[in-house]
Tab-separated table of N, CA and C in Angstrom:
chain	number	residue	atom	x	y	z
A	1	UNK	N	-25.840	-46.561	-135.211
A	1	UNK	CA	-25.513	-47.949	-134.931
A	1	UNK	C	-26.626	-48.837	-135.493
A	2	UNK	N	-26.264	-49.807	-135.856
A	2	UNK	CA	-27.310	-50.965	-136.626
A	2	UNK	C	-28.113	-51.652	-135.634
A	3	UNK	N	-29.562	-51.483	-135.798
A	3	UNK	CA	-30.202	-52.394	-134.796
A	3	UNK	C	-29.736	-53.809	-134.793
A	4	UNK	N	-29.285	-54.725	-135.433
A	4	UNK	CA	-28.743	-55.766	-135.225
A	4	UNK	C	-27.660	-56.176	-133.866
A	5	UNK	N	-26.849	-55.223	-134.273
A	5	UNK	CA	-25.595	-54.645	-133.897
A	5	UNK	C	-25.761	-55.020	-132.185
A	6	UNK	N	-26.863	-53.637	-131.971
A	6	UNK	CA	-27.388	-53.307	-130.250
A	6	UNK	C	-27.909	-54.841	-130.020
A	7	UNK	N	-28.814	-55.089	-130.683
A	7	UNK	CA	-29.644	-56.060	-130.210
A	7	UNK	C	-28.299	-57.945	-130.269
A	8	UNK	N	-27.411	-57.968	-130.522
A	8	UNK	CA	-26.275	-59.067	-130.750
A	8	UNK	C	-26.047	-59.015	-129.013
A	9	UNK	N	-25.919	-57.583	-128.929
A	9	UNK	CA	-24.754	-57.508	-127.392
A	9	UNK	C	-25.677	-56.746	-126.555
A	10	UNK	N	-26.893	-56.925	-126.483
A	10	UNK	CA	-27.715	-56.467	-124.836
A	10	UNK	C	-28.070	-57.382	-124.138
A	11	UNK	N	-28.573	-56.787	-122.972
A	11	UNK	CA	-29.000	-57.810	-121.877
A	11	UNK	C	-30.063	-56.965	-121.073
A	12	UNK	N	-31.223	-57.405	-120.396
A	12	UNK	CA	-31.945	-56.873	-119.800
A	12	UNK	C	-31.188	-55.531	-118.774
A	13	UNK	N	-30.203	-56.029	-118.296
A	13	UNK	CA	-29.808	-54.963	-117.325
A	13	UNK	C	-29.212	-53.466	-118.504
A	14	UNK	N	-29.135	-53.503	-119.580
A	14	UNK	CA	-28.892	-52.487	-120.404
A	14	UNK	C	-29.728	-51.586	-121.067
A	15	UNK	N	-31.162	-52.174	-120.578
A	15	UNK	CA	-32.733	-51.137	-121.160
A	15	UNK	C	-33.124	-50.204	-120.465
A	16	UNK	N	-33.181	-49.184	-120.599
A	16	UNK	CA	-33.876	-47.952	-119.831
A	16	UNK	C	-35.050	-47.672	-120.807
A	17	UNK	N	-35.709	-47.133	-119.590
A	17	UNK	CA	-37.122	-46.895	-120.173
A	17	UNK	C	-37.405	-45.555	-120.006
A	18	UNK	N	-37.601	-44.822	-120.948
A	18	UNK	CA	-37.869	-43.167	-120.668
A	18	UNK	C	-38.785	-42.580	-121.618
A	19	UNK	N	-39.655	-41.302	-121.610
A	19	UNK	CA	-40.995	-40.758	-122.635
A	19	UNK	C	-40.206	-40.731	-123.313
A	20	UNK	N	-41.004	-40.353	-124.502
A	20	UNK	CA	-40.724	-40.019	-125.864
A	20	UNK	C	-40.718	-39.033	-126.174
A	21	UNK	N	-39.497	-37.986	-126.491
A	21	UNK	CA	-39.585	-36.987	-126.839
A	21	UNK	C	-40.004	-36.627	-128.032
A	22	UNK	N	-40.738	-35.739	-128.063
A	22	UNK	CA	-42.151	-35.455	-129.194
A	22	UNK	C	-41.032	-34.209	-130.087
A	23	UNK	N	-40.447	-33.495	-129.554
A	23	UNK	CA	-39.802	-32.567	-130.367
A	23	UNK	C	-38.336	-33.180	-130.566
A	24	UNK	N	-38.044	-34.505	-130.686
A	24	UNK	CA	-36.905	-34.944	-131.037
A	24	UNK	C	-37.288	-36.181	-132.241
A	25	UNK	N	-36.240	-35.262	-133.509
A	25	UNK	CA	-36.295	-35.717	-134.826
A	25	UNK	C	-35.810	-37.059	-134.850
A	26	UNK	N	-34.402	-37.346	-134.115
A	26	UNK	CA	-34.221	-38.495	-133.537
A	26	UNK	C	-35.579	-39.961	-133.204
A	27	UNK	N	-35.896	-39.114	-132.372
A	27	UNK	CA	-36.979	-40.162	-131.369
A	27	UNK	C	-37.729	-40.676	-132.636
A	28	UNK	N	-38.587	-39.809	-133.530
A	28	UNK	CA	-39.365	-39.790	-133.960
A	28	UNK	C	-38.693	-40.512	-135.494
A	29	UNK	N	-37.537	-40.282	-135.813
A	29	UNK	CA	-36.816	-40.922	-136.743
A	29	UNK	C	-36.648	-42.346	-136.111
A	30	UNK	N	-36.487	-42.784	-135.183
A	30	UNK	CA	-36.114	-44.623	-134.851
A	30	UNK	C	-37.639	-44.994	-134.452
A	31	UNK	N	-38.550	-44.331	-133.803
A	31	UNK	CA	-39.574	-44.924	-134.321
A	31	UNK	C	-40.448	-45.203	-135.321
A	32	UNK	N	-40.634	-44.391	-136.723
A	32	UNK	CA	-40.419	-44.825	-137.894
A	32	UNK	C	-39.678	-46.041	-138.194
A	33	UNK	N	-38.608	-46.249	-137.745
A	33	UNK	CA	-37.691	-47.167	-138.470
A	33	UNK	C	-38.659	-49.241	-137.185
A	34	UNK	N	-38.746	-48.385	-136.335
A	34	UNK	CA	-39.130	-49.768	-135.261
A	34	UNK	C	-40.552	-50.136	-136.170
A	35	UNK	N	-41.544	-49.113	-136.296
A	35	UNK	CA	-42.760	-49.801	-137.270
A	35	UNK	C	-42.366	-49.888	-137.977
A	36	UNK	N	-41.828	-49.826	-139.357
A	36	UNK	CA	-41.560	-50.387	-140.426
A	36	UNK	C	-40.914	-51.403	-140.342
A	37	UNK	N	-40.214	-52.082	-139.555
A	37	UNK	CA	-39.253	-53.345	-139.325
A	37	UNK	C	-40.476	-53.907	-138.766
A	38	UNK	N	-41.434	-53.458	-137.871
A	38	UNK	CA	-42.774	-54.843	-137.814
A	38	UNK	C	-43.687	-54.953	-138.462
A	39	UNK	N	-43.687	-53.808	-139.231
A	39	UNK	CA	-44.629	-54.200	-140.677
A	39	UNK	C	-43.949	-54.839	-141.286
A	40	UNK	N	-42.754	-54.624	-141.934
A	40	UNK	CA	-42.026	-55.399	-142.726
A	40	UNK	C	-42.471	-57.227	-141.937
A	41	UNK	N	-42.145	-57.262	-140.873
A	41	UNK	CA	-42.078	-59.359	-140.318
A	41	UNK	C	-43.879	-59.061	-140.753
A	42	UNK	N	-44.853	-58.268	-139.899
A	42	UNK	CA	-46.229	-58.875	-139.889
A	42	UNK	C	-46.516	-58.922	-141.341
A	43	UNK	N	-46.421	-57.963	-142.403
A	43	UNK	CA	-46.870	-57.880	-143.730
A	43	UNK	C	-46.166	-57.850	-144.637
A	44	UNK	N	-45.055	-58.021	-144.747
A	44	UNK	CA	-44.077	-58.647	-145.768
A	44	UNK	C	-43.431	-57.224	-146.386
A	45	UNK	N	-43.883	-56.194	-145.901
A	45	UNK	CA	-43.389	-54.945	-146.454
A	45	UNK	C	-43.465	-53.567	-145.357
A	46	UNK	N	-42.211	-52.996	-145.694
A	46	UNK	CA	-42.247	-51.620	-144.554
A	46	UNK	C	-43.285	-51.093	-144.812
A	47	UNK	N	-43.084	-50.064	-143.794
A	47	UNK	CA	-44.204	-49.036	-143.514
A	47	UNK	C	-43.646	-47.676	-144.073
A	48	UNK	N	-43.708	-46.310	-144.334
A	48	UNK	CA	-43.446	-44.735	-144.716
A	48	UNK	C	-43.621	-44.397	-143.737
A	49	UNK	N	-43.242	-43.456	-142.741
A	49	UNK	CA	-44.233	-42.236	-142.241
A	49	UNK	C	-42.996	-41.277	-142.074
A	50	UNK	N	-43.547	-40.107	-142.414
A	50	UNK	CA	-42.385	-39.237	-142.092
A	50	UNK	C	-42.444	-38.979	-140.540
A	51	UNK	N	-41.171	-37.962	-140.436
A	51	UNK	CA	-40.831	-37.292	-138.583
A	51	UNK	C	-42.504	-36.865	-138.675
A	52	UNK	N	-42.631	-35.262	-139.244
A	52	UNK	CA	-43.859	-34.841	-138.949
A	52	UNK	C	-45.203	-35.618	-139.238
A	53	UNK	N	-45.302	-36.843	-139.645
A	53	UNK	CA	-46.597	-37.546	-139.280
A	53	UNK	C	-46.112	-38.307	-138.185
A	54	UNK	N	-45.471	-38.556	-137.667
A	54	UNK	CA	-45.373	-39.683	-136.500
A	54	UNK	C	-45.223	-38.627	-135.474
A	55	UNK	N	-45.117	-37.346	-135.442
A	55	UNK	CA	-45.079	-36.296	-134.430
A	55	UNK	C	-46.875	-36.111	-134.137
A	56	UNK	N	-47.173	-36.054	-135.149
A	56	UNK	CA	-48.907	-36.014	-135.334
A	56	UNK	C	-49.523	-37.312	-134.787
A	57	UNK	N	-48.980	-38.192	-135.121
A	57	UNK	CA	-49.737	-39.804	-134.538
A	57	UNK	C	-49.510	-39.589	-132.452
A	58	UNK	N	-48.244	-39.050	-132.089
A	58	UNK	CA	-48.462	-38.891	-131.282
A	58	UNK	C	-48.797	-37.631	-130.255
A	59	UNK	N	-49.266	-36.845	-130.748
A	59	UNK	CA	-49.011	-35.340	-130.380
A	59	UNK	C	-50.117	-35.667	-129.477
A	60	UNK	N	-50.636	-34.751	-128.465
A	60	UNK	CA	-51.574	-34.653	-127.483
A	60	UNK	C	-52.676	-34.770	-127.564
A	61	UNK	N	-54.038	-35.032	-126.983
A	61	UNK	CA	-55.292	-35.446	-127.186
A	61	UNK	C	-55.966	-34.660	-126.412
A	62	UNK	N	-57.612	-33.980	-127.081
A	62	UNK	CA	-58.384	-33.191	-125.677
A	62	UNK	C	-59.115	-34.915	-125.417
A	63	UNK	N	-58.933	-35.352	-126.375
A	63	UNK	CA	-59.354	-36.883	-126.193
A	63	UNK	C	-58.945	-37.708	-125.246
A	64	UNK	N	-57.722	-38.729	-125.181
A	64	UNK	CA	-57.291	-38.929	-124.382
A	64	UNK	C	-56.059	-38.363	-123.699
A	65	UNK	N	-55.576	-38.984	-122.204
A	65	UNK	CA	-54.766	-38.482	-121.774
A	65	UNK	C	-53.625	-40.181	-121.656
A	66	UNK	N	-52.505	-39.492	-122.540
A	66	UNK	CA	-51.703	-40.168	-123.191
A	66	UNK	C	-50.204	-40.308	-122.458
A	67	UNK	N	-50.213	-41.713	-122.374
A	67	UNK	CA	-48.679	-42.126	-121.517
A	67	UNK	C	-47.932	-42.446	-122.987
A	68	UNK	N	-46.540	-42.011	-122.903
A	68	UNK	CA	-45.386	-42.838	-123.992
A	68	UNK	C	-44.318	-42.657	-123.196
A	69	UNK	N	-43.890	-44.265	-123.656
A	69	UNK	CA	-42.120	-44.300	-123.200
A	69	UNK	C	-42.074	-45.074	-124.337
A	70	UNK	N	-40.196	-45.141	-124.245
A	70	UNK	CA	-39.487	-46.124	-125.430
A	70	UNK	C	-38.715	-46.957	-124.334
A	71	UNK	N	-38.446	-47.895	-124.860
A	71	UNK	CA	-37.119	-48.928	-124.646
A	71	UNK	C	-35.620	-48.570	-125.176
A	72	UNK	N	-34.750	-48.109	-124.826
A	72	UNK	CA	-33.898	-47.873	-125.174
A	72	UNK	C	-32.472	-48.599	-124.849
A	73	UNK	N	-31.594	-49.131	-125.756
A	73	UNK	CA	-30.580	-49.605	-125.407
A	73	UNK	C	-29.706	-49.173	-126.425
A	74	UNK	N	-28.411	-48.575	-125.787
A	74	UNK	CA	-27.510	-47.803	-126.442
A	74	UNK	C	-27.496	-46.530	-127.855
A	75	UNK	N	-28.761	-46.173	-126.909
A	75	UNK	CA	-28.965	-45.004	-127.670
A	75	UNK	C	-29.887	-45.285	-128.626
A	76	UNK	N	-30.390	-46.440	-128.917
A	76	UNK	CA	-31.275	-47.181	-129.722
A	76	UNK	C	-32.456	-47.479	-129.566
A	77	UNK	N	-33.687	-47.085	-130.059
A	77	UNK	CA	-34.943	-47.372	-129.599
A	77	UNK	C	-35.091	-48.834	-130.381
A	78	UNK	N	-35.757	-49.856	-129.555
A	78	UNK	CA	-35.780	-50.802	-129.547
A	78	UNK	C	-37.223	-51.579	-129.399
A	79	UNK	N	-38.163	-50.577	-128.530
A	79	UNK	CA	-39.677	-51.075	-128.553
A	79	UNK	C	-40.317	-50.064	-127.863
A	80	UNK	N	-41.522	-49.689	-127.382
A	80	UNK	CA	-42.805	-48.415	-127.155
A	80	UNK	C	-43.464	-49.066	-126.828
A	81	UNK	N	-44.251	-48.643	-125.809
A	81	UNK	CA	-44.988	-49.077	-125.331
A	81	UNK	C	-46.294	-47.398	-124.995
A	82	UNK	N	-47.434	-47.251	-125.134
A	82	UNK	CA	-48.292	-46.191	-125.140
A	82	UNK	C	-49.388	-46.768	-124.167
A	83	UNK	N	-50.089	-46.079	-123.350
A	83	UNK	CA	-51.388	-46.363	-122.326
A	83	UNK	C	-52.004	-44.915	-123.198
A	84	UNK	N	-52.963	-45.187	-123.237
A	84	UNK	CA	-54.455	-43.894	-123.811
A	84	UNK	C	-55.578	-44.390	-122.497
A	85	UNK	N	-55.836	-42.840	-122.050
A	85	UNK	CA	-56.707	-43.199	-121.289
A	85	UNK	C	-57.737	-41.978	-121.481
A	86	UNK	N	-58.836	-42.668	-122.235
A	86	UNK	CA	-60.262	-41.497	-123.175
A	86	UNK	C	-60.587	-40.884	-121.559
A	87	UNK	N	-60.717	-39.560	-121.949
A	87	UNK	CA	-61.434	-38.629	-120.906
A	87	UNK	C	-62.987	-38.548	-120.649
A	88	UNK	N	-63.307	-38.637	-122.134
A	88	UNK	CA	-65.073	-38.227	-122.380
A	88	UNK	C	-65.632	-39.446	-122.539
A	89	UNK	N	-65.381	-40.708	-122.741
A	89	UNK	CA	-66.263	-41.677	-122.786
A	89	UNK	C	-65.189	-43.280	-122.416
A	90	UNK	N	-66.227	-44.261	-122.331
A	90	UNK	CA	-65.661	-45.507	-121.789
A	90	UNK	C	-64.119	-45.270	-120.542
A	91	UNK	N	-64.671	-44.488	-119.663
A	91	UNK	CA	-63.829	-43.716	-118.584
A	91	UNK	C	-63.163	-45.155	-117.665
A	92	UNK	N	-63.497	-46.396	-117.932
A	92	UNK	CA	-63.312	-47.396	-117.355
A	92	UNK	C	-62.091	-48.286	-117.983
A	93	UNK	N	-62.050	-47.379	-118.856
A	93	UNK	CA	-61.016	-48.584	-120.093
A	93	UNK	C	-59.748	-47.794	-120.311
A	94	UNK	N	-58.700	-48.686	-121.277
A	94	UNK	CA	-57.830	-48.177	-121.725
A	94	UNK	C	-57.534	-48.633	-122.245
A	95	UNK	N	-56.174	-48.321	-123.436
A	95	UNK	CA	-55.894	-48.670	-124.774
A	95	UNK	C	-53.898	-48.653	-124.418
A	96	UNK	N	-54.056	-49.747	-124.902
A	96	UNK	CA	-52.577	-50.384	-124.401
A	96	UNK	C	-51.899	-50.620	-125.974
A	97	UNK	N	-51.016	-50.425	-126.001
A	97	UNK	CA	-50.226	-50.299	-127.013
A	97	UNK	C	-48.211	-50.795	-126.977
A	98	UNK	N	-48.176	-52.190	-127.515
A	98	UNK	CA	-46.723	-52.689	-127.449
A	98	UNK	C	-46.364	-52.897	-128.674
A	99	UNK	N	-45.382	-52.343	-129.353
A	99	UNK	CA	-44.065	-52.966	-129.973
A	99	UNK	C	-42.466	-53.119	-129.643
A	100	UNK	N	-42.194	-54.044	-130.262
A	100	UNK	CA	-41.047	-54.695	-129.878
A	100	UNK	C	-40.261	-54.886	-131.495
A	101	UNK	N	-38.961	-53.993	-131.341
A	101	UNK	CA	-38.144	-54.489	-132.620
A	101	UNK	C	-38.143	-56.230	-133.166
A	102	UNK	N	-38.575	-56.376	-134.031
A	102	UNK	CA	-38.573	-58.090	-134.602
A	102	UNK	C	-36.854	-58.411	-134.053
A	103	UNK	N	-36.171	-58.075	-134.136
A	103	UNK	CA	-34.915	-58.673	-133.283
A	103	UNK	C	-34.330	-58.721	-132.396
A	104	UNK	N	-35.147	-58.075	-131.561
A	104	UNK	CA	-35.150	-57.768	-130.475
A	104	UNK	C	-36.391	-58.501	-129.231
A	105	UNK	N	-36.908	-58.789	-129.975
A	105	UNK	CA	-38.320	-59.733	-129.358
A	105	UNK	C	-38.034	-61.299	-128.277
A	106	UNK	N	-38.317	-61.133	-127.111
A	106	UNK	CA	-37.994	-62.082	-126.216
A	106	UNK	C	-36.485	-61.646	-125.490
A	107	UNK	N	-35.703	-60.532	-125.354
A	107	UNK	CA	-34.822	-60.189	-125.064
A	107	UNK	C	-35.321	-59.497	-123.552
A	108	UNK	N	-36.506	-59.402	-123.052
A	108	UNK	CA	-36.911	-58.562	-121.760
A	108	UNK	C	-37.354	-57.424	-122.063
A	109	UNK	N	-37.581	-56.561	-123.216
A	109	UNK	CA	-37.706	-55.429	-123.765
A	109	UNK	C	-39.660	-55.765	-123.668
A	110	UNK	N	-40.257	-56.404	-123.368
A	110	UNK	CA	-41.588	-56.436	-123.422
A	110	UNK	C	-41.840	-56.601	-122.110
A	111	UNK	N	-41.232	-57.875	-121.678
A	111	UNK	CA	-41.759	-57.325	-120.091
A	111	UNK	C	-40.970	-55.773	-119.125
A	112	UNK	N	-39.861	-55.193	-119.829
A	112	UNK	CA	-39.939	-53.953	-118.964
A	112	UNK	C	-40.592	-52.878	-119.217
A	113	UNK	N	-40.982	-52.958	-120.348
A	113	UNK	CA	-42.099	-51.688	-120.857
A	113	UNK	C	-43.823	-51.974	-120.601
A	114	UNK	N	-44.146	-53.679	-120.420
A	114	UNK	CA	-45.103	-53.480	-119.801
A	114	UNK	C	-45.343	-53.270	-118.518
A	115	UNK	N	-44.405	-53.618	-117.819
A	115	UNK	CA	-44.135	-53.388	-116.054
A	115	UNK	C	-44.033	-51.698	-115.615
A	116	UNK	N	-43.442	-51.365	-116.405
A	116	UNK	CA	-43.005	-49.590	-116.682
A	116	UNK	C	-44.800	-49.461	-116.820
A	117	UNK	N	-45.191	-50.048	-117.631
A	117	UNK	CA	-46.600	-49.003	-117.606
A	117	UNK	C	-47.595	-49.532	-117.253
A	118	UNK	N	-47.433	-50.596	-116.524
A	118	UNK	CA	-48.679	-50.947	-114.841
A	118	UNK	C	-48.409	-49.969	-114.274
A	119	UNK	N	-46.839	-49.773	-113.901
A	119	UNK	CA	-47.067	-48.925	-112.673
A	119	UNK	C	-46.978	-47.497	-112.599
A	120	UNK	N	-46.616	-46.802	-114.438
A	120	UNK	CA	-46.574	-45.134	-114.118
A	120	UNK	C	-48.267	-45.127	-114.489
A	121	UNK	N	-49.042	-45.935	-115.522
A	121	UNK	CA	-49.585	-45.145	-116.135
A	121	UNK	C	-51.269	-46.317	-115.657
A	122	UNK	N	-51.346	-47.483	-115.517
A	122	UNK	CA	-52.200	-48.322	-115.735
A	122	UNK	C	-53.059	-48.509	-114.167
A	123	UNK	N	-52.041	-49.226	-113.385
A	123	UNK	CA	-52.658	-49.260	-111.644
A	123	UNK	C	-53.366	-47.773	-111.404
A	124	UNK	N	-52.241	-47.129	-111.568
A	124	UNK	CA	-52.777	-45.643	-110.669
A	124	UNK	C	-54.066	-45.219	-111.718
A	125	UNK	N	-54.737	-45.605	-112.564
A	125	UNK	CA	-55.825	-45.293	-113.280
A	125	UNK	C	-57.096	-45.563	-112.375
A	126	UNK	N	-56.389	-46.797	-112.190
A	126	UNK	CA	-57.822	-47.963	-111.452
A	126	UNK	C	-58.587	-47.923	-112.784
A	127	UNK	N	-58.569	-47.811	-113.912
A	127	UNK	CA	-59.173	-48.708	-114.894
A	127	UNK	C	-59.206	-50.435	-115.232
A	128	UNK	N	-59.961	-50.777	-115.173
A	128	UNK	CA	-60.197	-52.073	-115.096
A	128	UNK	C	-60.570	-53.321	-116.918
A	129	UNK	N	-60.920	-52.176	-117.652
A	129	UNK	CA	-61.035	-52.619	-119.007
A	129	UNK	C	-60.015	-52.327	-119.781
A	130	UNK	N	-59.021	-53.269	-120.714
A	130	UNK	CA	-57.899	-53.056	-121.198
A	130	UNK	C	-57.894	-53.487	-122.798
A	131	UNK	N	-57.684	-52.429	-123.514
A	131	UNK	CA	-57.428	-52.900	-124.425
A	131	UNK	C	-56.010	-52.964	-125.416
A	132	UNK	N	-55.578	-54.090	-126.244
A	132	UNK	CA	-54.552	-54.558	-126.648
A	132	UNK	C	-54.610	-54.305	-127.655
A	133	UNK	N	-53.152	-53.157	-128.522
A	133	UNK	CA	-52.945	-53.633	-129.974
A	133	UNK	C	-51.541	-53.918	-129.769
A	134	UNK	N	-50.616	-53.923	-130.711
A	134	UNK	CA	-49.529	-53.676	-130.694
A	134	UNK	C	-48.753	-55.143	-131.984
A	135	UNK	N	-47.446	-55.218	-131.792
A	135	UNK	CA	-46.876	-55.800	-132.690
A	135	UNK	C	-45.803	-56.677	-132.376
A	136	UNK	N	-46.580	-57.758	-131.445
A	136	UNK	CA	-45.524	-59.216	-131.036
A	136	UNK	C	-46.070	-60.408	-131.780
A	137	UNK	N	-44.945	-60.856	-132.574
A	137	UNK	CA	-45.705	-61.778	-133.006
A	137	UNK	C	-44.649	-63.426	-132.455
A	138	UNK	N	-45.435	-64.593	-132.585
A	138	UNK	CA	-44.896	-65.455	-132.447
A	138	UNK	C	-43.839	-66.265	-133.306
A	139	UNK	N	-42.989	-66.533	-132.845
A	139	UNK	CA	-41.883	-67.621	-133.480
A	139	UNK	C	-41.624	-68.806	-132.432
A	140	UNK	N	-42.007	-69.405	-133.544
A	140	UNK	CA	-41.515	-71.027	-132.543
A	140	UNK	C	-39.799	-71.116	-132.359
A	141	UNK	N	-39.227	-70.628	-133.609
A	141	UNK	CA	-37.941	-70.740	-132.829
A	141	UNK	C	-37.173	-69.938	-132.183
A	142	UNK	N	-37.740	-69.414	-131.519
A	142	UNK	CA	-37.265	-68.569	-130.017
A	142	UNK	C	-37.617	-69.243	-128.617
């Protein structure tokens, strides 16, 4: 189905939020496709990565200990959201991580994936230092 398509006819009550399955070619195929659609708006051009490097970008850490979910609506990944929380150093912090499909942006898909991960992965840390990357960008006409 065409991300356009999903994103024409959803509504907040149609997002589920669930991990990311690491051994699904799927998963790992629409997230490819979600960064390259926000590289494409932030830098004027997609992104590459194959299944098996984006299996590698997220595969497990003795480093940190790693939260992932997706946003999903109709079978469609739509935005990710990741918490990293380093084991061996800066034990106080964490590394927060949001994207949001560019057409999909301001639809509720950001606030349920950040709410989703206050409360599986962020509160229950009691880390108090947060850090932000991710890929929302602004439009005035929204």
């Amino acid at each position: 189905m065409l991300v356009s398509m999903v994103v024409a006819q959803f509504s907040p009550r149609d997002i589920i939020i669930r991990p990311i399955s690491l051994d699904s070619d799927a998963d790992m195929e629409q997230l490819n496709a979600l960064e390259s659609a926000c590289d494409e708006k932030l830098y004027g051009f997609p992104s590459t990565t194959t299944v098996k490097e984006r299996r590698a970008i997220l595969a497990p850490s003795s480093y940190y200990e790693n939260h992932r979910w997706v946003a999903e609506v109709r079978g469609q990944i739509l935005g990710i959201v990741l918490v990293s929380l380093p084991l061996k150093e800066n034990l106080d912090g964490l590394n927060f991580f949001l994207a949001v499909h560019p057409e999909a942006e301001g639809r509720g898909l950001e606030e349920a994936l950040t709410r989703h991960a206050l409360a599986e992965a962020i509160k229950p840390s009691g880390r108090t230092h947060i850090t932000y990357y991710g890929f929302l960008m602004q439009n005035d006409s929204k």
